[in-house]
Each structure stands twice: as C-alpha cells, then as structure tokens.
Coordinates of N, CA and C and ligand atoms in Angstrom, one line a residue:
X1 N 206.6 207.3 130.5 CA 206.5 206.7 129.2 C 207.3 205.4 129.1
X2 N 208.4 205.4 129.9 CA 209.3 204.2 129.9 C 208.5 203.0 130.5
X3 N 207.5 203.3 131.3 CA 206.8 202.2 131.9 C 205.9 201.4 130.9
X4 N 205.6 202.0 129.8 CA 204.6 201.4 128.9 C 205.0 200.0 128.4
X5 N 206.2 199.8 127.9 CA 206.6 198.5 127.4 C 206.5 197.5 128.6
X6 N 206.9 197.9 129.8 CA 206.8 197.0 130.9 C 205.3 196.6 131.2
X7 N 204.4 197.6 131.1 CA 203.0 197.3 131.3 C 202.5 196.3 130.3
X8 N 202.9 196.5 129.0 CA 202.4 195.7 127.9 C 202.8 194.2 128.2
X9 N 204.1 194.0 128.7 CA 204.6 192.7 129.0 C 203.7 192.0 130.1
X10 N 203.4 192.8 131.1 CA 202.5 192.3 132.2 C 201.1 191.9 131.7
X11 N 200.6 192.8 130.8 CA 199.2 192.5 130.2 C 199.3 191.2 129.4
X12 N 200.4 191.0 128.6 CA 200.5 189.8 127.8 C 200.6 188.6 128.7
X13 N 201.4 188.7 129.7 CA 201.5 187.5 130.6 C 200.2 187.1 131.2
X14 N 199.4 188.1 131.7 CA 198.1 187.8 132.3 C 197.2 187.2 131.3
X15 N 197.2 187.7 130.0 CA 196.3 187.2 129.0 C 196.7 185.8 128.6
X16 N 198.0 185.5 128.5 CA 198.3 184.1 128.1 C 198.0 183.1 129.2
X17 N 198.1 183.5 130.5 CA 197.7 182.6 131.6 C 196.3 182.3 131.5
X18 N 195.4 183.3 131.2 CA 194.0 183.1 131.1 C 193.7 182.1 130.0
X19 N 194.4 182.2 128.9 CA 194.1 181.3 127.7 C 194.5 179.9 128.1
X20 N 195.6 179.7 128.9 CA 196.0 178.4 129.3 C 194.9 177.7 130.2
X21 N 194.4 178.6 131.1 CA 193.3 178.1 132.0 C 192.1 177.6 131.2
X22 N 191.8 178.4 130.2 CA 190.6 178.1 129.3 C 190.9 176.8 128.6
X23 N 192.1 176.6 128.1 CA 192.5 175.4 127.4 C 192.3 174.2 128.2
X24 N 192.9 174.3 129.5 CA 192.9 173.1 130.3 C 191.4 172.8 130.8
X25 N 190.6 173.9 130.9 CA 189.2 173.6 131.2 C 188.5 172.9 130.1
X26 N 188.8 173.3 128.9 CA 188.2 172.6 127.7 C 188.6 171.2 127.6
X27 N 189.9 171.0 127.9 CA 190.5 169.6 127.9 C 189.8 168.7 128.9
X28 N 189.6 169.3 130.1 CA 188.9 168.5 131.1 C 187.5 168.2 130.7
X29 N 186.8 169.2 130.1 CA 185.4 168.9 129.7 C 185.4 167.8 128.7
X30 N 186.3 167.8 127.7 CA 186.2 166.8 126.6 C 186.6 165.4 127.2
X31 N 187.5 165.4 128.2 CA 187.8 164.1 128.9 C 186.5 163.6 129.6
X32 N 185.8 164.5 130.3 CA 184.6 164.0 131.0 C 183.6 163.5 130.0
X33 N 183.5 164.2 128.8 CA 182.5 163.7 127.8 C 182.9 162.3 127.3
X34 N 184.2 162.1 127.2 CA 184.6 160.7 126.8 C 184.2 159.7 127.8
X35 N 184.3 160.1 129.1 CA 184.0 159.2 130.1 C 182.5 158.8 130.0
X36 N 181.6 159.9 129.8 CA 180.2 159.6 129.7 C 179.9 158.7 128.5
X37 N 180.6 159.0 127.3 CA 180.4 158.1 126.2 C 180.8 156.7 126.4
X38 N 181.9 156.5 127.1 CA 182.4 155.2 127.4 C 181.4 154.4 128.2
X39 N 180.8 155.1 129.1 CA 179.9 154.4 130.1 C 178.7 153.9 129.4
X40 N 178.3 154.4 128.2 CA 177.0 153.9 127.6 C 177.4 152.7 126.6
X41 N 178.7 152.5 126.3 CA 179.0 151.4 125.5 C 179.1 150.1 126.3
X42 N 178.3 149.1 126.0 CA 178.4 147.9 126.9 C 179.8 147.3 126.8
X43 N 180.4 147.0 128.0 CA 181.7 146.3 128.0 C 181.5 144.8 128.0
X44 N 182.5 144.1 127.5 CA 182.4 142.6 127.4 C 182.0 142.0 128.7
X45 N 182.6 142.5 129.8 CA 182.4 141.9 131.1 C 181.0 142.2 131.7
X46 N 180.3 143.2 131.2 CA 179.0 143.6 131.7 C 177.9 142.9 130.9
X47 N 176.8 142.4 131.5 CA 175.8 141.8 130.7 C 175.1 142.9 129.8
X48 N 174.7 142.5 128.6 CA 174.0 143.5 127.7 C 172.6 143.7 128.3
X49 N 172.1 144.9 128.0 CA 170.7 145.2 128.5 C 169.7 144.2 127.9
X50 N 168.6 143.9 128.7 CA 167.6 142.9 128.3 C 166.5 143.6 127.5
X51 N 166.0 142.9 126.5 CA 164.9 143.4 125.7 C 163.6 143.2 126.4
X52 N 163.6 142.4 127.5 CA 162.4 142.1 128.3 C 161.8 143.4 128.9
X53 N 162.6 144.4 129.2 CA 162.1 145.6 129.8 C 161.7 146.6 128.8
X54 N 161.8 146.3 127.5 CA 161.5 147.3 126.5 C 160.2 146.9 125.8
X55 N 159.3 147.8 125.6 CA 158.0 147.4 124.9 C 158.2 146.9 123.5
X56 N 157.3 146.0 123.1 CA 157.5 145.2 121.8 C 157.6 146.1 120.6
X57 N 157.0 147.3 120.7 CA 157.0 148.1 119.5 C 158.1 149.2 119.5
X58 N 158.9 149.3 120.6 CA 159.9 150.3 120.7 C 161.0 150.0 119.6
X59 N 161.5 151.1 119.0 CA 162.7 150.9 118.1 C 164.0 150.8 118.9
X60 N 164.7 149.8 118.6 CA 166.0 149.6 119.3 C 167.1 149.4 118.3
X61 N 168.4 149.7 118.7 CA 169.6 149.5 117.9 C 170.1 148.1 118.3
X62 N 170.0 147.2 117.3 CA 170.3 145.8 117.6 C 171.6 145.6 118.2
X63 N 172.7 146.3 117.8 CA 174.0 146.1 118.4 C 174.1 146.4 119.8
X64 N 173.1 147.2 120.4 CA 173.1 147.5 121.8 C 172.6 146.3 122.7
X65 N 172.0 145.3 122.0 CA 171.4 144.1 122.7 C 172.1 142.8 122.4
X66 N 172.9 142.8 121.3 CA 173.6 141.6 121.0 C 174.9 141.9 120.2
X67 N 175.9 141.2 120.5 CA 177.2 141.4 119.8 C 177.5 140.3 118.8
X68 N 176.4 139.5 118.5 CA 176.6 138.3 117.7 C 176.2 138.4 116.3
X69 N 175.9 139.6 115.8 CA 175.5 139.8 114.4 C 176.6 140.4 113.6
X70 N 176.5 140.3 112.3 CA 177.5 141.0 111.4 C 176.6 141.9 110.5
X71 N 177.3 143.0 110.1 CA 176.6 144.0 109.3 C 177.3 144.4 108.0
X72 N 176.5 144.5 107.0 CA 177.0 145.0 105.7 C 175.9 145.9 105.1
X73 N 175.6 147.0 105.7 CA 174.4 147.8 105.4 C 174.6 148.6 104.1
X74 N 174.1 147.9 103.0 CA 174.5 148.4 101.7 C 173.9 149.7 101.3
X75 N 172.8 150.1 101.9 CA 172.2 151.4 101.5 C 172.9 152.6 102.2
X76 N 173.9 152.3 103.0 CA 174.7 153.3 103.6 C 176.0 153.5 102.7
X77 N 176.0 152.7 101.6 CA 177.1 152.8 100.6 C 176.6 152.9 99.2
X78 N 177.4 153.0 98.2 CA 176.9 153.1 96.9 C 176.8 151.7 96.3
X79 N 177.2 150.7 97.0 CA 177.2 149.3 96.5 C 175.8 148.7 96.7
X80 N 174.8 149.2 96.0 CA 173.4 148.7 96.0 C 172.8 149.0 94.7
X81 N 171.6 148.5 94.4 CA 171.0 148.6 93.1 C 170.6 150.0 92.7
X82 N 170.6 150.9 93.7 CA 170.3 152.3 93.4 C 171.6 153.1 93.0
X83 N 172.7 152.5 93.3 CA 174.0 153.1 93.0 C 174.2 154.4 93.8
X84 N 173.4 154.6 94.8 CA 173.4 155.8 95.6 C 173.3 155.5 97.1
X85 N 174.0 156.2 97.9 CA 173.9 156.1 99.3 C 172.7 156.8 99.8
X86 N 171.7 156.0 100.4 CA 170.5 156.7 100.8 C 170.4 156.8 102.4
X87 N 171.4 156.3 103.1 CA 171.4 156.5 104.5 C 172.6 157.4 104.8
X88 N 172.5 158.3 105.8 CA 173.6 159.1 106.2 C 174.7 158.3 106.9
X89 N 174.3 157.3 107.6 CA 175.3 156.4 108.3 C 174.7 155.0 108.4
X90 N 175.5 154.0 108.6 CA 175.1 152.6 108.7 C 174.6 152.3 110.1
X91 N 173.3 152.0 110.3 CA 172.8 151.5 111.6 C 171.7 150.5 111.3
X92 N 171.6 149.5 112.2 CA 170.5 148.5 112.1 C 169.6 148.7 113.3
X93 N 168.4 149.3 113.1 CA 167.4 149.4 114.1 C 166.2 148.5 113.7
X94 N 165.5 147.9 114.7 CA 164.2 147.2 114.4 C 163.3 147.5 115.6
X95 N 162.1 147.0 115.5 CA 161.2 147.1 116.7 C 161.8 146.0 117.6
X96 N 161.5 146.2 118.9 CA 162.0 145.3 119.9 C 161.6 143.8 119.7
X97 N 160.3 143.6 119.3 CA 159.9 142.2 119.0 C 160.6 141.6 117.9
X98 N 161.0 142.4 116.9 CA 161.7 141.8 115.7 C 163.1 141.4 116.2
X99 N 163.7 142.3 117.0 CA 165.1 142.0 117.6 C 165.1 140.8 118.4
X100 N 164.0 140.6 119.2 CA 164.0 139.3 120.0 C 164.0 138.1 119.1
X101 N 163.1 138.1 118.1 CA 163.1 137.0 117.2 C 164.4 136.8 116.4
X102 N 165.0 137.9 116.1 CA 166.3 137.8 115.4 C 167.4 137.2 116.3
X103 N 167.4 137.6 117.5 CA 168.4 137.1 118.5 C 168.2 135.6 118.7
X104 N 166.9 135.2 118.8 CA 166.6 133.7 119.0 C 167.0 132.9 117.8
X105 N 166.7 133.4 116.6 CA 167.1 132.7 115.4 C 168.7 132.7 115.2
X106 N 169.3 133.8 115.6 CA 170.8 133.8 115.5 C 171.4 132.8 116.4
X107 N 170.8 132.6 117.6 CA 171.3 131.6 118.5 C 171.4 130.2 117.9
X108 N 170.3 129.9 117.1 CA 170.3 128.6 116.4 C 171.4 128.5 115.4
X109 N 171.5 129.6 114.6 CA 172.6 129.6 113.6 C 173.9 129.5 114.2
X110 N 174.1 130.1 115.4 CA 175.5 130.1 116.0 C 175.8 128.6 116.4
X111 N 174.8 127.9 116.9 CA 175.0 126.5 117.2 C 175.5 125.7 116.0
X112 N 175.2 126.1 114.8 CA 175.6 125.5 113.6 C 176.8 126.1 113.0
X113 N 177.4 127.1 113.7 CA 178.7 127.7 113.2 C 178.5 128.9 112.3
X114 N 177.3 129.5 112.3 CA 177.0 130.6 111.4 C 176.4 131.8 112.2
X115 N 176.3 132.9 111.5 CA 175.5 134.1 112.2 C 174.9 134.9 111.1
X116 N 173.9 135.7 111.5 CA 173.2 136.5 110.5 C 174.1 137.7 110.1
X117 N 174.1 138.0 108.8 CA 174.7 139.3 108.4 C 173.6 140.1 107.8
X118 N 173.5 141.4 108.2 CA 172.4 142.3 107.7 C 172.8 143.1 106.5
X119 N 171.9 143.2 105.6 CA 172.0 144.1 104.4 C 171.2 145.3 104.7
X120 N 170.0 145.1 105.3 CA 169.1 146.3 105.6 C 168.2 145.9 106.8
X121 N 167.8 146.9 107.6 CA 166.9 146.6 108.7 C 165.7 147.6 108.6
X122 N 165.4 148.3 109.7 CA 164.4 149.3 109.6 C 164.8 150.4 108.7
X123 N 163.9 150.9 107.9 CA 164.1 151.9 106.9 C 163.1 153.1 107.1
X124 N 163.6 154.3 107.5 CA 162.6 155.4 107.7 C 161.8 155.6 106.4
X125 N 160.5 156.0 106.6 CA 159.6 156.2 105.4 C 160.2 157.3 104.5
X126 N 160.9 158.3 105.0 CA 161.4 159.3 104.2 C 162.5 158.7 103.2
X127 N 163.2 157.7 103.7 CA 164.2 157.0 102.8 C 163.5 156.2 101.7
X128 N 162.3 155.6 102.1 CA 161.5 154.9 101.1 C 161.1 155.9 100.0
X129 N 160.7 157.1 100.3 CA 160.4 158.1 99.3 C 161.6 158.4 98.4
X130 N 162.8 158.5 99.1 CA 164.0 158.8 98.3 C 164.3 157.7 97.3
X131 N 164.1 156.4 97.8 CA 164.4 155.2 96.9 C 163.3 155.2 95.7
X132 N 162.1 155.6 96.1 CA 161.0 155.6 95.1 C 161.3 156.6 94.0
X133 N 161.8 157.7 94.4 CA 162.2 158.8 93.5 C 163.2 158.3 92.5
X134 N 164.2 157.6 93.0 CA 165.3 157.1 92.2 C 164.8 155.9 91.3
X135 N 164.0 155.1 91.8 CA 163.6 153.8 91.2 C 162.1 153.5 91.4
X136 N 161.3 154.3 90.6 CA 159.8 154.1 90.9 C 159.2 152.9 90.2
X137 N 159.7 151.7 90.6 CA 159.2 150.5 90.0 C 158.7 149.6 91.2
X138 N 157.4 149.4 91.3 CA 156.8 148.7 92.5 C 157.3 147.2 92.5
X139 N 157.9 146.7 91.4 CA 158.4 145.3 91.5 C 159.6 145.3 92.4
X140 N 160.4 146.4 92.5 CA 161.6 146.4 93.3 C 161.6 147.3 94.5
X141 N 160.7 148.3 94.5 CA 160.7 149.3 95.6 C 159.2 149.4 96.0
X142 N 158.9 149.2 97.3 CA 157.5 149.4 97.8 C 157.1 150.9 97.7
X143 N 155.9 151.1 97.3 CA 155.3 152.4 97.2 C 155.4 153.1 98.6
X144 N 156.1 154.2 98.7 CA 156.2 154.9 100.0 C 154.9 155.3 100.7
X145 N 153.9 155.5 99.9 CA 152.6 156.0 100.4 C 152.0 154.8 101.3
X146 N 152.1 153.6 100.8 CA 151.6 152.5 101.5 C 152.7 152.0 102.5
X147 N 153.9 152.2 102.1 CA 155.1 151.8 103.0 C 155.4 150.4 102.9
X148 N 156.7 150.1 103.2 CA 157.2 148.7 103.2 C 157.3 148.2 104.6
X149 N 157.4 146.9 104.8 CA 157.5 146.4 106.2 C 158.8 146.8 106.8
X150 N 159.8 147.1 105.9 CA 161.0 147.7 106.4 C 160.7 149.0 107.2
X151 N 159.7 149.8 106.7 CA 159.3 151.1 107.3 C 158.6 150.8 108.6
X152 N 158.2 149.6 108.8 CA 157.5 149.3 110.1 C 158.4 148.7 111.1
X153 N 159.7 148.5 110.8 CA 160.6 147.9 111.7 C 160.4 146.4 111.9
X154 N 159.8 145.8 110.9 CA 159.5 144.3 110.9 C 160.1 143.5 109.8
X155 N 160.9 144.1 109.0 CA 161.5 143.4 107.9 C 163.1 143.5 107.9
X156 N 163.7 142.5 107.5 CA 165.2 142.5 107.4 C 165.7 141.9 106.1
X157 N 166.8 142.4 105.6 CA 167.4 141.7 104.5 C 168.7 141.1 105.0
X158 N 168.8 139.8 104.9 CA 170.0 139.1 105.6 C 170.6 138.0 104.7
X159 N 171.8 137.6 105.1 CA 172.3 136.4 104.6 C 173.0 135.7 105.8
X160 N 173.7 134.6 105.6 CA 174.4 133.9 106.7 C 175.9 134.0 106.3
X161 N 176.7 134.1 107.4 CA 178.2 134.0 107.3 C 178.7 133.0 108.3
X162 N 179.9 132.5 108.1 CA 180.5 131.7 109.1 C 181.0 132.6 110.3
X163 N 181.3 132.0 111.4 CA 181.8 132.8 112.5 C 183.1 133.5 112.3
X164 N 183.8 133.1 111.2 CA 185.0 133.8 110.7 C 184.7 134.9 109.7
X165 N 183.4 135.1 109.4 CA 183.0 136.2 108.6 C 183.0 135.9 107.1
X166 N 182.9 134.6 106.7 CA 182.8 134.3 105.3 C 181.4 134.0 104.9
X167 N 180.9 134.8 103.9 CA 179.5 134.7 103.5 C 179.2 133.4 102.9
X168 N 178.0 132.8 103.2 CA 177.6 131.5 102.5 C 177.2 131.8 101.1
X169 N 177.4 130.9 100.2 CA 177.0 131.0 98.8 C 175.4 130.9 98.7
X170 N 174.8 132.0 98.4 CA 173.3 132.0 98.2 C 172.9 132.1 96.8
X171 N 173.9 132.0 95.9 CA 173.6 131.9 94.4 C 173.6 133.2 93.7
X172 N 173.1 134.3 94.4 CA 173.1 135.6 93.8 C 173.5 136.6 94.9
X173 N 173.8 137.8 94.4 CA 174.1 138.9 95.4 C 172.8 139.4 96.0
X174 N 172.8 140.1 97.0 CA 171.7 140.8 97.6 C 171.1 141.8 96.5
X175 N 169.8 141.9 96.5 CA 169.1 142.8 95.5 C 169.4 142.5 94.1
X176 N 169.6 141.2 93.8 CA 169.7 140.7 92.4 C 168.2 140.5 92.0
X177 N 167.7 141.2 91.1 CA 166.3 141.1 90.7 C 166.2 140.3 89.5
X178 N 166.2 139.0 89.6 CA 166.1 138.0 88.5 C 165.6 136.7 89.1
X179 N 165.3 135.8 88.2 CA 164.8 134.5 88.6 C 165.7 133.7 89.6
X180 N 167.0 133.9 89.4 CA 167.9 133.1 90.2 C 167.8 133.5 91.7
X181 N 167.2 134.6 92.0 CA 167.0 135.0 93.4 C 165.7 134.5 94.0
X182 N 164.9 133.8 93.2 CA 163.6 133.4 93.7 C 163.7 132.1 94.4
X183 N 162.8 132.0 95.5 CA 162.9 130.7 96.3 C 162.4 129.5 95.5
X184 N 161.6 129.7 94.5 CA 161.1 128.6 93.7 C 162.0 128.3 92.4
X185 N 163.1 128.9 92.3 CA 164.0 128.7 91.3 C 165.0 127.6 91.8
X186 N 164.9 126.4 91.3 CA 165.7 125.3 92.0 C 166.8 124.9 91.1
X187 N 167.0 125.5 90.0 CA 168.2 125.1 89.1 C 169.4 125.8 89.6
X188 N 169.9 125.4 90.8 CA 171.0 126.0 91.4 C 171.8 124.9 92.1
X189 N 173.1 125.1 92.3 CA 173.9 124.1 93.0 C 173.3 123.7 94.3
X190 N 173.5 122.4 94.6 CA 173.0 121.9 95.9 C 173.4 122.7 97.1
X191 N 174.6 123.2 97.1 CA 175.1 124.0 98.2 C 174.3 125.2 98.4
X192 N 173.9 125.9 97.3 CA 173.1 127.1 97.4 C 171.7 126.8 97.9
X193 N 171.1 125.7 97.4 CA 169.8 125.3 97.9 C 169.8 125.0 99.3
X194 N 170.9 124.3 99.8 CA 171.0 123.9 101.2 C 171.1 125.2 102.1
X195 N 171.9 126.1 101.6 CA 172.1 127.4 102.4 C 170.9 128.2 102.5
X196 N 170.1 128.3 101.4 CA 168.9 129.1 101.4 C 167.9 128.4 102.3
X197 N 167.8 127.0 102.2 CA 166.9 126.3 103.0 C 167.2 126.4 104.5
X198 N 168.4 126.4 104.9 CA 168.8 126.6 106.3 C 168.3 128.0 106.8
X199 N 168.6 129.0 106.0 CA 168.1 130.4 106.4 C 166.6 130.4 106.5
X200 N 165.9 129.9 105.6 CA 164.5 129.9 105.5 C 163.8 129.1 106.7
X201 N 164.3 127.9 106.9 CA 163.8 127.1 108.0 C 163.9 127.7 109.3
X202 N 165.1 128.2 109.6 CA 165.3 128.8 111.0 C 164.5 130.1 111.1
X203 N 164.5 130.9 110.1 CA 163.7 132.2 110.2 C 162.2 131.9 110.3
X204 N 161.7 131.0 109.6 CA 160.3 130.6 109.7 C 159.9 130.1 111.0
X205 N 160.9 129.3 111.6 CA 160.6 128.8 113.0 C 160.6 129.9 114.0
X206 N 161.0 131.1 113.7 CA 161.0 132.2 114.6 C 160.1 133.3 114.3
X207 N 159.0 133.0 113.5 CA 158.0 133.9 113.2 C 158.1 134.8 112.0
X208 N 159.1 134.5 111.2 CA 159.3 135.3 110.0 C 158.7 134.6 108.8
X209 N 158.3 135.3 107.8 CA 157.9 134.7 106.5 C 158.7 135.4 105.4
X210 N 158.9 134.6 104.3 CA 159.7 135.1 103.2 C 158.8 135.5 102.1
X211 N 159.4 136.2 101.1 CA 158.7 136.5 99.9 C 159.3 135.7 98.7
X212 N 158.5 135.3 97.8 CA 158.9 134.4 96.8 C 160.1 134.9 96.0
X213 N 160.2 136.2 95.7 CA 161.2 136.7 94.8 C 162.6 137.1 95.3
X214 N 162.7 137.1 96.7 CA 163.9 137.6 97.3 C 164.4 136.7 98.4
X215 N 165.5 135.9 98.1 CA 165.9 135.0 99.2 C 166.4 135.7 100.4
X216 N 166.7 136.9 100.4 CA 167.3 137.7 101.5 C 166.3 138.4 102.4
X217 N 165.1 138.5 102.0 CA 164.1 139.3 102.7 C 163.2 138.5 103.6
X218 N 163.1 138.9 104.9 CA 162.2 138.3 105.9 C 161.4 139.3 106.6
X219 N 160.1 139.0 106.7 CA 159.1 139.8 107.5 C 158.7 139.1 108.8
X220 N 158.7 139.8 109.9 CA 158.2 139.3 111.1 C 156.7 139.4 111.0
X221 N 156.0 138.2 111.1 CA 154.5 138.2 111.0 C 153.9 139.1 112.0
X222 N 154.4 139.1 113.2 CA 153.7 139.9 114.3 C 154.0 141.4 114.1
X223 N 154.7 141.9 113.1 CA 155.0 143.3 112.9 C 154.3 143.9 111.6
X224 N 153.7 143.0 110.9 CA 153.2 143.4 109.5 C 152.0 144.5 109.7
X225 N 151.3 144.5 110.8 CA 150.2 145.5 111.0 C 150.6 146.7 111.8
X226 N 151.9 146.8 112.1 CA 152.4 148.0 112.8 C 152.4 149.2 111.9
X227 N 152.3 150.4 112.5 CA 152.3 151.6 111.6 C 153.6 151.8 110.9
X228 N 153.6 152.4 109.8 CA 154.8 152.9 109.1 C 155.4 154.0 110.0
X229 N 156.7 154.0 110.1 CA 157.4 154.9 111.0 C 158.4 155.8 110.2
X230 N 158.7 156.9 110.7 CA 159.7 157.8 110.1 C 160.8 158.2 111.1
X231 N 160.9 157.5 112.2 CA 162.0 157.8 113.1 C 163.3 157.7 112.4
X232 N 164.2 158.6 112.7 CA 165.6 158.6 112.1 C 166.6 158.6 113.1
X233 N 167.6 157.7 113.0 CA 168.7 157.5 113.9 C 169.7 158.7 113.7
X234 N 170.4 159.0 114.8 CA 171.4 160.1 114.7 C 172.7 159.5 114.2
X235 N 173.4 160.3 113.5 CA 174.7 159.9 112.9 C 175.8 160.7 113.7
X236 N 177.0 160.2 113.8 CA 178.1 160.9 114.5 C 178.4 162.2 113.7
Ligands
LIG301 ZN1 163.9 143.7 102.1

C-alpha cells in the first residue's frame, strides 16, 4: 500500500513528459506553417510573378502582381452609401486582363507622381444581391440578375493619390450620387476638373471607359462581355 503514492508520482511524471513532447511538436508544426506562409508572400528582392503566364479571364489578387497601388476598399467597412459592411474582408481581385491594363495605367500615373487608390474592384454576384436587397434602386445599384461589370471582374472604382498617400481633390466623395459627381458637371474648381481629366485621359488610353454619372467608375471595354462571376475570396 505504501507503494501507491510513489506509483502515482511516476505516472504523473510520465504524463507531463508526454504533454511537453506534444507541445513542442505543435510548436514545430506552427513554425513550419509560418515558413510556408512566408514563402508565398513576394519579397522585395524577388521579382513579382508575371501576368503573362495567366489567362486573360483568370481572377487574380492585384496586390500579388504589383506593390504600387493603394487601397481603401469601402464596402469592407461601414463607410459607404449602404452604411453596412458587405465584404467579409478587404481584397481587390480583377480578371487578369483588367489587372494588366490597371498596372500599365498606374505606371503612367507614377511617372506624374501619383498612383491609383481603389474603392472597389471585382464584386461577387452574391454581394450584388446583398447590395440590391439593402438599396434596390437601379440608379445606384445594378440589378443583380443582369449583374454589374464589377461582377465580371472588369470594373473598378478608383481615385488618385500622391505617392505620399494624399488623395487628389475630385470634388466629391466616392459614391456621392448627385450632379457634382457627373463628368459633364463643369461648375467645379479648376483643380478638380484637372484631376478628373487626368484620371479619365490615362484610363481611356488603357482601354477603360467611364460612365457619365460617376467620376470614380471605370469599365475595361474588353471585359464587358465576360460572364458574371460569383467566385469569393477567402478571408483570414
Ligand atoms: Zn463602380
């Protein structure tokens, strides 16, 4: 009977050693996961992957192919006209051909000391339904049955900022639905007209066309006949 406490101590020592082994195995596994994750993030010294090897209609994450853009993805926040977050997380995906045209346009902006800042990129069709449910007005939200060019991966909502991150004055905020946001509304300060003209000229020279009522919206002509998509990006 005297041996029982001694046996209990032995059992406890064996058990705690096993737990330690498990802990260190788990630690090693998480370290190796980190290594795998690190290896897919492009390092500054390594060249970014090329879009030339990707088919034109493939959806790509823009940040994987260029580090020269800025992002303020409003629908992943409550700071938008819906006052509701409709994306689980902020990501900017487009079809590969849209990305190529955006990178070329951004190179021209960079030469002038600016860069593109995104408000919205590809939008899954299911999110279009969500937006339509909140705001069923075809003047502001495209009917999800027909789909928006955002749902095709061919439309972007953008502005310009300096390379220090200061947004250019475009006269109104993004998603301001009034005359002041229209391209043909010219009763605006010269600076605003100049900024809008710069954005429009460079985008049009790279295959995009604008819509009359939204200074921030650009459609890639070559993507307008692509099918509506509902691919959803993963969030952490
Ligand atoms: Zn748009």
